[in-house]
Each structure stands twice: as structure tokens, then as C-alpha cells.
Amino acid sequence: MDAEAAKLIGAGLATLGFIGPGIGIGLIWAALINTVGRNPGAADAVTTTAWVSFALVEALAIFALVIGLIILFG
């Protein structure tokens, strides 16, 4: 196998790291919508927690992107 082909396959496999954060982000916002729908008074506290959780999960996707780019161009 050519080294360039191996780099392309490795970068493609690194992008599989977007699956988990994609599911996680969907679950975070679904839980927020359900919580605010059931208890609108708790919207401020829950929204702050949801944004922090979103940022942490999104960081995982960014890490997967960086690893894919390092494999591709490194």
C-alpha cells in the first residue's frame, strides 16, 4: 500500500470521531427542550448547563478534526 493511500485512509477513519459528538449534541439539546417544556422555571439553570455540555462535546469533534488533519498533512 502506498503511503499516500494510507494517509487518506487514516484521515478518513479519524473523521469517524464525529459520530459520537453528533449524537451527544443531539441528546443534549433534546434533553434541554424536554426539561424546559416540563419546567419552564428552571430554564436559566438548565440552559447554562446545556451550553457548557455542548462546548465540551464539541471539543471532542474538534479534536477528531485536528487528528484527521495531522494525519492528512503531517
mmCIF file of C-alpha atoms in Angstrom:
data_model
loop_
_atom_site.group_PDB
_atom_site.id
_atom_site.type_symbol
_atom_site.label_atom_id
_atom_site.label_comp_id
_atom_site.label_asym_id
_atom_site.label_seq_id
_atom_site.Cartn_x
_atom_site.Cartn_y
_atom_site.Cartn_z
ATOM 1 C CA MET A 1 0.000 0.000 0.000
ATOM 2 C CA ASP A 2 1.238 3.441 -0.903
ATOM 3 C CA ALA A 3 1.992 5.831 1.968
ATOM 4 C CA GLU A 4 -0.326 8.476 0.482
ATOM 5 C CA ALA A 5 -3.196 5.991 0.343
ATOM 6 C CA ALA A 6 -2.569 5.022 3.964
ATOM 7 C CA LYS A 7 -2.700 8.701 4.961
ATOM 8 C CA LEU A 8 -6.022 9.151 3.205
ATOM 9 C CA ILE A 9 -7.485 6.054 4.828
ATOM 10 C CA GLY A 10 -6.225 7.155 8.255
ATOM 11 C CA ALA A 11 -7.671 10.644 7.857
ATOM 12 C CA GLY A 12 -10.986 9.162 6.771
ATOM 13 C CA LEU A 13 -11.059 6.862 9.776
ATOM 14 C CA ALA A 14 -10.253 9.785 12.081
ATOM 15 C CA THR A 15 -13.394 11.526 10.891
ATOM 16 C CA LEU A 16 -15.433 8.688 12.400
ATOM 17 C CA GLY A 17 -14.816 10.589 15.625
ATOM 18 C CA PHE A 18 -17.612 12.954 14.575
ATOM 19 C CA ILE A 19 -20.280 10.312 15.158
ATOM 20 C CA GLY A 20 -20.163 10.361 18.956
ATOM 21 C CA PRO A 21 -20.225 14.138 19.362
ATOM 22 C CA GLY A 22 -23.015 14.398 16.794
ATOM 23 C CA ILE A 23 -25.177 12.019 18.789
ATOM 24 C CA GLY A 24 -24.170 13.704 22.056
ATOM 25 C CA ILE A 25 -25.104 17.172 20.836
ATOM 26 C CA GLY A 26 -28.487 15.915 19.703
ATOM 27 C CA LEU A 27 -29.110 14.317 23.089
ATOM 28 C CA ILE A 28 -28.070 17.474 24.949
ATOM 29 C CA TRP A 29 -30.491 19.705 23.057
ATOM 30 C CA ALA A 30 -33.280 17.117 23.201
ATOM 31 C CA ALA A 31 -32.904 16.944 26.986
ATOM 32 C CA LEU A 32 -32.919 20.739 27.208
ATOM 33 C CA ILE A 33 -36.118 21.010 25.185
ATOM 34 C CA ASN A 34 -37.809 18.312 27.289
ATOM 35 C CA THR A 35 -36.703 19.903 30.555
ATOM 36 C CA VAL A 36 -37.803 23.414 29.636
ATOM 37 C CA GLY A 37 -41.081 22.047 28.342
ATOM 38 C CA ARG A 38 -41.765 20.308 31.636
ATOM 39 C CA ASN A 39 -40.428 23.020 33.958
ATOM 40 C CA PRO A 40 -40.085 26.460 32.334
ATOM 41 C CA GLY A 41 -38.946 27.971 35.628
ATOM 42 C CA ALA A 42 -35.693 26.021 35.505
ATOM 43 C CA ALA A 43 -34.811 27.243 32.025
ATOM 44 C CA ASP A 44 -31.967 29.552 33.109
ATOM 45 C CA ALA A 45 -30.077 26.962 35.144
ATOM 46 C CA VAL A 46 -30.583 24.179 32.635
ATOM 47 C CA THR A 47 -29.653 26.320 29.634
ATOM 48 C CA THR A 48 -26.311 27.259 31.183
ATOM 49 C CA THR A 49 -25.524 23.617 31.856
ATOM 50 C CA ALA A 50 -26.562 22.686 28.314
ATOM 51 C CA TRP A 51 -24.222 25.274 26.772
ATOM 52 C CA VAL A 52 -21.284 24.075 28.885
ATOM 53 C CA SER A 53 -22.034 20.466 27.959
ATOM 54 C CA PHE A 54 -22.346 21.444 24.297
ATOM 55 C CA ALA A 55 -18.928 23.121 24.388
ATOM 56 C CA LEU A 56 -17.289 20.073 25.937
ATOM 57 C CA VAL A 57 -18.835 17.659 23.450
ATOM 58 C CA GLU A 58 -17.998 19.949 20.529
ATOM 59 C CA ALA A 59 -14.364 19.940 21.682
ATOM 60 C CA LEU A 60 -14.268 16.192 21.023
ATOM 61 C CA ALA A 61 -15.319 16.783 17.421
ATOM 62 C CA ILE A 62 -12.647 19.451 17.035
ATOM 63 C CA PHE A 63 -10.043 17.027 18.410
ATOM 64 C CA ALA A 64 -11.099 14.439 15.834
ATOM 65 C CA LEU A 65 -10.801 17.058 13.098
ATOM 66 C CA VAL A 66 -7.326 18.095 14.239
ATOM 67 C CA ILE A 67 -6.146 14.484 14.380
ATOM 68 C CA GLY A 68 -7.511 13.861 10.880
ATOM 69 C CA LEU A 69 -5.716 16.947 9.561
ATOM 70 C CA ILE A 70 -2.470 15.968 11.289
ATOM 71 C CA ILE A 71 -2.653 12.526 9.675
ATOM 72 C CA LEU A 72 -3.507 14.018 6.289
ATOM 73 C CA PHE A 73 -0.937 16.821 6.182
ATOM 74 C CA GLY A 74 1.613 15.671 8.756
#
